[in-house]
Coordinates of C-alpha atoms in Angstrom, one line a residue:
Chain A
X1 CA 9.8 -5.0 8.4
X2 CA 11.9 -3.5 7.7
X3 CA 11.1 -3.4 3.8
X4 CA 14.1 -1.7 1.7
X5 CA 13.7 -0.1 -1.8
X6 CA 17.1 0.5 -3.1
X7 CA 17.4 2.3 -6.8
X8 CA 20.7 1.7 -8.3
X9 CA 22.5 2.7 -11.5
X10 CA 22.3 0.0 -13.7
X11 CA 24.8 -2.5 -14.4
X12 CA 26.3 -4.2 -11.1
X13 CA 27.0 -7.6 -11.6
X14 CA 24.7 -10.7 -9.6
X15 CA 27.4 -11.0 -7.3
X16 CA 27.2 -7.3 -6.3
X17 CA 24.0 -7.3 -5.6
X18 CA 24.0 -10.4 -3.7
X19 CA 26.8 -8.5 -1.8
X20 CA 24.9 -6.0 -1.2
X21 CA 21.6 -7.8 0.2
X22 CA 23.6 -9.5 2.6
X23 CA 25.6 -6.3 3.8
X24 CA 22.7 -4.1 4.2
X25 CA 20.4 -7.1 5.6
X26 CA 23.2 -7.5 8.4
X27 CA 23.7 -3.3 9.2
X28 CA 19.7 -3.6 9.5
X29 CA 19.7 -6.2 12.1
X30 CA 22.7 -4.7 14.1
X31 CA 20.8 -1.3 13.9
X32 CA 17.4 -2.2 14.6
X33 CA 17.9 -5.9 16.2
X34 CA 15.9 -7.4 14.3
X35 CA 15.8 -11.1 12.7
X36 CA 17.3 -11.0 9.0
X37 CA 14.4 -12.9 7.9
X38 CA 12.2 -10.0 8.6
X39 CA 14.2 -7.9 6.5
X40 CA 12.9 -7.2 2.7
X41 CA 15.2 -5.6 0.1
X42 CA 14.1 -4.8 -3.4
X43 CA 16.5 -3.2 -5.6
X44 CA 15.6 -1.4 -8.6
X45 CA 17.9 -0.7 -11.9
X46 CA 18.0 2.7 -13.3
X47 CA 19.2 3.3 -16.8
X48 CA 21.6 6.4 -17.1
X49 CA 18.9 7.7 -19.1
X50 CA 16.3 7.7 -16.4
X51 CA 18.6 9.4 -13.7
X52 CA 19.2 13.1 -13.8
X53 CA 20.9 15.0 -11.4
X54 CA 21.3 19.2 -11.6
X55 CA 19.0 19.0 -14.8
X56 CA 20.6 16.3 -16.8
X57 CA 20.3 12.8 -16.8
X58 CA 23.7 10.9 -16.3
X59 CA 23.9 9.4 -19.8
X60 CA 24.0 13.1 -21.0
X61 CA 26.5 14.4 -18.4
X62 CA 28.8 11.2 -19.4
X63 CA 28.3 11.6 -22.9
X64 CA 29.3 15.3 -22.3
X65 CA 32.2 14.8 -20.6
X66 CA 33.4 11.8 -23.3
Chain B
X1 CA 16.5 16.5 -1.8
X2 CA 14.2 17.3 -3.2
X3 CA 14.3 13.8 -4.7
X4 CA 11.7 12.9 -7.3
X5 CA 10.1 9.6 -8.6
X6 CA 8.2 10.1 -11.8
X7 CA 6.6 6.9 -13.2
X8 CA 5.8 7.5 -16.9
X9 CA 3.8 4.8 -19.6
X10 CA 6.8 3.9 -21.5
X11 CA 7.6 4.9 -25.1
X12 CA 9.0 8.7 -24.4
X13 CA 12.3 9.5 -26.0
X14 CA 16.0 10.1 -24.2
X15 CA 14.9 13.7 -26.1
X16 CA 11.4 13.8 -24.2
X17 CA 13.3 12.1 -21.0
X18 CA 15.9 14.8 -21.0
X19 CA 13.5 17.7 -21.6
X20 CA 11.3 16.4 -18.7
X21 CA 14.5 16.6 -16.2
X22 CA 15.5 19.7 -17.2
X23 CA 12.0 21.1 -17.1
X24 CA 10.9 19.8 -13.5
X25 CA 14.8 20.3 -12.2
X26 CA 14.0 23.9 -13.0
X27 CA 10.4 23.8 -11.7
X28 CA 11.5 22.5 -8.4
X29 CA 14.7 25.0 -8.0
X30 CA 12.1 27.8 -8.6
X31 CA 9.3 26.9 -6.7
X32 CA 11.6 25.6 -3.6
X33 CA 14.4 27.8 -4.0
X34 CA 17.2 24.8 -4.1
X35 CA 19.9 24.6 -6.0
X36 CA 19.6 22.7 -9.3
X37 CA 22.7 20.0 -8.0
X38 CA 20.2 19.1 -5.2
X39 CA 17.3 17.6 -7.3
X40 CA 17.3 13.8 -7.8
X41 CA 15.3 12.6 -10.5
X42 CA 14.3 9.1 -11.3
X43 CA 12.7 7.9 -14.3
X44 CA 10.3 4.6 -14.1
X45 CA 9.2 3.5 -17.5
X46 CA 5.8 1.4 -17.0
X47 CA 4.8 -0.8 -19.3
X48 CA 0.6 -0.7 -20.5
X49 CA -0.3 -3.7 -19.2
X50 CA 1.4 -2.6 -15.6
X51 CA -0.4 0.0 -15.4
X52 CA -4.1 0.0 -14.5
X53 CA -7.4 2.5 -14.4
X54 CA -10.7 1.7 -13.2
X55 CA -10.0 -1.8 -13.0
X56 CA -8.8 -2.0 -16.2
X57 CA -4.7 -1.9 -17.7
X58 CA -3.9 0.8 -20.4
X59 CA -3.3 -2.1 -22.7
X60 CA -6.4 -3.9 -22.2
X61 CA -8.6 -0.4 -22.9
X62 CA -6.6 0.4 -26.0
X63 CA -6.9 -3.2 -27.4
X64 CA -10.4 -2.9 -26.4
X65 CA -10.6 1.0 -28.2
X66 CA -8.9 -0.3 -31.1
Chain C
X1 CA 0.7 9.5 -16.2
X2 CA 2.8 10.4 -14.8
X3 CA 2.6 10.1 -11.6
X4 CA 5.5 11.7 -9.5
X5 CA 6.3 11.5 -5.7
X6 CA 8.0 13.8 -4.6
X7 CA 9.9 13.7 -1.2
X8 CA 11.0 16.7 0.8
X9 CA 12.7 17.8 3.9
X10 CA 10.0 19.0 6.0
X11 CA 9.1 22.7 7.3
X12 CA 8.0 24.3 3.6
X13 CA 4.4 26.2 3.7
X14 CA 1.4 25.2 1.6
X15 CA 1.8 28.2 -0.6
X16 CA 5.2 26.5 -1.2
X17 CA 3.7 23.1 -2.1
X18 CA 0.9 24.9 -4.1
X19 CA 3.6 26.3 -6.4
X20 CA 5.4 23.5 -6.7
X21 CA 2.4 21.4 -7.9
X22 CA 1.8 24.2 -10.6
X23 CA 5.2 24.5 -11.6
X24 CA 6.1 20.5 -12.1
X25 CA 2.7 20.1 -13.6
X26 CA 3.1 22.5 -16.1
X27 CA 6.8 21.5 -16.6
X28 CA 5.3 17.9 -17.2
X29 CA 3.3 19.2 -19.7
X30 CA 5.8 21.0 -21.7
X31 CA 8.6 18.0 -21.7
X32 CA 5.3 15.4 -22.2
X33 CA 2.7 17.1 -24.1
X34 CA 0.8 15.6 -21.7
X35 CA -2.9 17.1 -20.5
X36 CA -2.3 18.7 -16.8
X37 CA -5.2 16.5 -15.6
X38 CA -3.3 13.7 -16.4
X39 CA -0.5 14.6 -14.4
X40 CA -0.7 13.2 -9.9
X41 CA 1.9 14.5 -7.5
X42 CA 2.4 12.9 -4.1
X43 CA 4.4 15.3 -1.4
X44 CA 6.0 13.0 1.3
X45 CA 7.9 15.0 3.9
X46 CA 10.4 14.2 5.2
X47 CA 12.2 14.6 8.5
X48 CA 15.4 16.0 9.1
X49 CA 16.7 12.9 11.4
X50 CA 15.0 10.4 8.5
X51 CA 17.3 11.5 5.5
X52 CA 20.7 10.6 5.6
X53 CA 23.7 11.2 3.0
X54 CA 27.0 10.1 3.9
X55 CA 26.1 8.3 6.7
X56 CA 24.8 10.9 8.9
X57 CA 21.6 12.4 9.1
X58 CA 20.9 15.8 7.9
X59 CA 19.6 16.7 11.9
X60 CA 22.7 15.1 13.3
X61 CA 24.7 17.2 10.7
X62 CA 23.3 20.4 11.4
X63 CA 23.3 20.0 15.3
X64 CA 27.1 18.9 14.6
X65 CA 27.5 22.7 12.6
X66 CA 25.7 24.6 14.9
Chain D
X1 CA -6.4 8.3 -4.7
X2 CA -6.1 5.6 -3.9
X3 CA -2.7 5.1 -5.9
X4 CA -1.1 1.6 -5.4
X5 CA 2.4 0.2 -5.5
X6 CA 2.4 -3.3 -6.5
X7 CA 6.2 -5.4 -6.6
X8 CA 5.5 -8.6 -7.6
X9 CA 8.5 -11.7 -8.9
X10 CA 8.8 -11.3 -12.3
X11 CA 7.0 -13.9 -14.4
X12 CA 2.8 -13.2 -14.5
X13 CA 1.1 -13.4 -17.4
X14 CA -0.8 -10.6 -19.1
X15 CA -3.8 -12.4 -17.3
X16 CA -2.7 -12.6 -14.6
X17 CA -1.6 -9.0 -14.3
X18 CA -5.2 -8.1 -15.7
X19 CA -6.8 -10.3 -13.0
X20 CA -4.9 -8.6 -10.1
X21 CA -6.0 -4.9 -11.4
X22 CA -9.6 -6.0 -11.3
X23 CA -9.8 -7.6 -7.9
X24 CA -7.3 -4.9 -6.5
X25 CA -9.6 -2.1 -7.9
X26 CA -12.5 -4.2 -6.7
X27 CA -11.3 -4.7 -2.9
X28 CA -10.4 -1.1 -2.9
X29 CA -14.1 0.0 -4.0
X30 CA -15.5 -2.2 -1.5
X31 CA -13.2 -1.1 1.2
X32 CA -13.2 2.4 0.8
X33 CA -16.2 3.5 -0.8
X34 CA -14.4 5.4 -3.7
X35 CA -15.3 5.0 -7.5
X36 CA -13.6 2.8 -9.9
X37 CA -12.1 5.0 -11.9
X38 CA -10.7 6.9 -9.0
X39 CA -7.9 3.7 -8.1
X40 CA -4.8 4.1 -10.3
X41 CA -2.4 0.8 -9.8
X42 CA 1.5 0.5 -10.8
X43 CA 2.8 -3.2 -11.4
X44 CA 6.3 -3.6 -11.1
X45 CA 7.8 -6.4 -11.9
X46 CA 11.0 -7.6 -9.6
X47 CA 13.7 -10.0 -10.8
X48 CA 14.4 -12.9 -8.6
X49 CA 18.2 -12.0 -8.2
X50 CA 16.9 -8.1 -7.2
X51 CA 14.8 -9.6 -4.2
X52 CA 16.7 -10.3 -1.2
X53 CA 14.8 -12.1 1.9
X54 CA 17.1 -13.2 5.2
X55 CA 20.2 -11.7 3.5
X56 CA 20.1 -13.5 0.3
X57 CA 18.4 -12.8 -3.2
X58 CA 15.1 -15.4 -4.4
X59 CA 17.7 -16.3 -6.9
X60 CA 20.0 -17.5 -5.1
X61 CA 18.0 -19.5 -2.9
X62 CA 16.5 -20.9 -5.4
X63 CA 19.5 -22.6 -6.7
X64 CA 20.9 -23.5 -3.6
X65 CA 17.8 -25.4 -3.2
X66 CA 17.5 -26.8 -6.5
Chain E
X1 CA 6.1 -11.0 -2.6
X2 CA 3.4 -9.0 -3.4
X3 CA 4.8 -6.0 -1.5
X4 CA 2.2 -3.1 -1.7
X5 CA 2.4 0.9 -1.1
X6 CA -1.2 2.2 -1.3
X7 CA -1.5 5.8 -1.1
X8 CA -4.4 7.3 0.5
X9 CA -6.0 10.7 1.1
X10 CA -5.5 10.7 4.9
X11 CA -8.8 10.5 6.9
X12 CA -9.6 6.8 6.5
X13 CA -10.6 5.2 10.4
X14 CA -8.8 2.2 11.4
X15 CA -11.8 0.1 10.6
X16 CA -11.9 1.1 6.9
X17 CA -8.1 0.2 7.1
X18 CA -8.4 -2.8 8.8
X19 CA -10.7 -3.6 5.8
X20 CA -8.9 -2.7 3.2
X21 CA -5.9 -4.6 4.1
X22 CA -8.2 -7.9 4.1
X23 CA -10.1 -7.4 0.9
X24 CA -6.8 -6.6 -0.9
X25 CA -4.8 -9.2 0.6
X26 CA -7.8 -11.5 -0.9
X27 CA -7.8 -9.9 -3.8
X28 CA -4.0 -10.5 -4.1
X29 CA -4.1 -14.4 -3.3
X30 CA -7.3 -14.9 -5.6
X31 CA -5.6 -13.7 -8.8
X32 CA -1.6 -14.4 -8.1
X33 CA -2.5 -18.0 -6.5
X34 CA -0.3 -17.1 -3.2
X35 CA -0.4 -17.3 0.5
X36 CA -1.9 -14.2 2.8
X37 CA 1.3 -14.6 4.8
X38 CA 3.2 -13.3 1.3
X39 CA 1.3 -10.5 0.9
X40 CA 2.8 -7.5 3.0
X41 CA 0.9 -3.7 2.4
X42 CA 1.9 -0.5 3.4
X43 CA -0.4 2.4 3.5
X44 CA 0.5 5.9 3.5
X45 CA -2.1 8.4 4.4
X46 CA -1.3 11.7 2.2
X47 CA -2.8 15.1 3.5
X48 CA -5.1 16.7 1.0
X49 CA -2.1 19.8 0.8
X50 CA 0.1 17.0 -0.2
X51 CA -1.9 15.6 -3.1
X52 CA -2.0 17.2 -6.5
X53 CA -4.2 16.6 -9.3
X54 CA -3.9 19.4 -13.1
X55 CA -1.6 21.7 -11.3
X56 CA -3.5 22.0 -8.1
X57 CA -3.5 20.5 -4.5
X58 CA -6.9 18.7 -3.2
X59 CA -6.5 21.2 -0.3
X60 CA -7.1 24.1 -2.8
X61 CA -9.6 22.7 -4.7
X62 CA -12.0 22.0 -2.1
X63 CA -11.8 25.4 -0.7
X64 CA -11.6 27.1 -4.1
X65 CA -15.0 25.0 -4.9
X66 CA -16.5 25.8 -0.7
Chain F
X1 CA 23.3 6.7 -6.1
X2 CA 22.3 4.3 -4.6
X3 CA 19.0 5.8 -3.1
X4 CA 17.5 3.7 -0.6
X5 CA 13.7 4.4 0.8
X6 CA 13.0 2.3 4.3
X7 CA 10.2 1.8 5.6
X8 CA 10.3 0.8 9.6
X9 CA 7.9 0.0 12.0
X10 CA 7.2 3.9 13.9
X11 CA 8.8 4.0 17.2
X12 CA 12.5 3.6 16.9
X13 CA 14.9 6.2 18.5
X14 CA 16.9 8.8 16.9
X15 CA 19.9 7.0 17.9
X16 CA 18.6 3.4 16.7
X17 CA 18.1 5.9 12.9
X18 CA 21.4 7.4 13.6
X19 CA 22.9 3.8 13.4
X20 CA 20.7 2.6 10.9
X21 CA 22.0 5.6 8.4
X22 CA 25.2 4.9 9.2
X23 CA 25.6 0.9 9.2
X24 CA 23.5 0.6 5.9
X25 CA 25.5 3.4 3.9
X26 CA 28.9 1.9 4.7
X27 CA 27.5 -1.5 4.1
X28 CA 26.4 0.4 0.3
X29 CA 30.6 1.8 0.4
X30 CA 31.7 -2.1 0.9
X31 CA 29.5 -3.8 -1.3
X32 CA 29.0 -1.1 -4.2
X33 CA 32.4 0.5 -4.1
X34 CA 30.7 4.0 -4.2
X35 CA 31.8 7.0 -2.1
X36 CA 29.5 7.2 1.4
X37 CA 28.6 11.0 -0.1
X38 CA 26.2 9.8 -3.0
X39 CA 24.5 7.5 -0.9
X40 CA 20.9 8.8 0.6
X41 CA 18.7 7.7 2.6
X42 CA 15.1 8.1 3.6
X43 CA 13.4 6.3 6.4
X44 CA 9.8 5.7 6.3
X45 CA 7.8 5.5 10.0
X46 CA 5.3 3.1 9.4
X47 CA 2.4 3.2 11.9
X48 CA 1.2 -0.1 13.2
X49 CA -2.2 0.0 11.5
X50 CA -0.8 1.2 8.6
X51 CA 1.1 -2.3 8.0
X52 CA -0.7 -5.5 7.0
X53 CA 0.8 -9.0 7.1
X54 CA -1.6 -12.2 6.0
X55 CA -4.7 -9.7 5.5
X56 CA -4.4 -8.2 8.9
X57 CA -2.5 -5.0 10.2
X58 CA 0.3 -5.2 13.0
X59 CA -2.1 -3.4 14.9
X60 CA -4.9 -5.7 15.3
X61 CA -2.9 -8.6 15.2
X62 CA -1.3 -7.2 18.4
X63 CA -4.5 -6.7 20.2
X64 CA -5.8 -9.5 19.4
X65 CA -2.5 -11.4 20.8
X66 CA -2.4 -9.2 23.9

């Protein structure tokens, strides 16, 4: 532990995400103190489609707002 | 919050997709009295052979069915 | 399917949760066509001090407002 | 119940993902005296750059050890 | 990898627990062909107000059916 | 988004989740280039017996180490 699911908006580059698993892996071992390799990260994409937010997913809102 | 997970067999439409977050938005704004800008929805599309009953995936019983 | 979790911040009563289960489950039927027997909900609540936007938890927020 | 979460790398077969429902559905029979039929199971398949162990994604270990 | 949530209707003794982390782990490492020490499981027990199944909680069920 | 779900070991302060909230989100601002306002955050307590490594639960593998 600890074991991190992180959803994301789809579309973030390899490099981000590497980024980001190294960023967050390091706040979780200066805020818990524990040993990075007991620290699991899992992110997850999500297609504009499949996240709504106040009733409509964000494609719609973008597409809306186009 | 309230955030929401909903894992669904893929196939639905962005129509069906968008009807469903509009529908359990308003479910959840009524039932909780939130406001609508407050609900997180995220779709997961599963595929039928990653998803399992009885011992069994959803592909492997409709093959099996067919 | 579908399957939803559903997380919360804590302190709402089972009559509450009772219409919320009725309410998304019905709203999953309408946007699925779905048969409501078909349809599992998981509440998780959730703690004031273990959900966090911005940074800051929604406990240390309100006990900053107070 | 019981409902079960499963991430796995990305890359099983069909087979292999059959094989896992069966024995998972199996060992939770056996372990908790429930019926079959009762033990739903999500598979969700993880990309090697979107799982991060130590600070750094499978991916990227892999081809720094390559 | 695997990683594991396993939902549960809260009640189970640490002995049924204990049992289904083994028998699943095993289950895991017979069909995926990896090491125990991979396989990490998280179980979550859900109260029976928490858990609904056709519009309804367990909770209500039971004592509707009493 | 991002939406992050972490699960932890049960027993850590408020203060140790105060920091956590806080490191990981601006380690999401840095490597996502999002605003810290649509990052969230929900931590997970994960009772000892409720996590298994290697077919065993924290738990046990404590007592039997003790």
């Amino acid at each position: 532990m600890p074991i991190l699911n992180i959803a994301l908006i789809e579309g973030r580059s390899n490099e981000q995400k590497e980024a980001l698993i190294k960023e967050v892996t390091d706040a979780c071992v200066r805020a818990l103190d524990v040993k990075p390799e007991t620290v699991r990260i899992l992110l997850q994409d999500i297609a504009t489609q499949d996240f709504g937010v106040a009733g409509e997913s964000v494609r719609a809102k973008r597409e809306r707002q186009a």
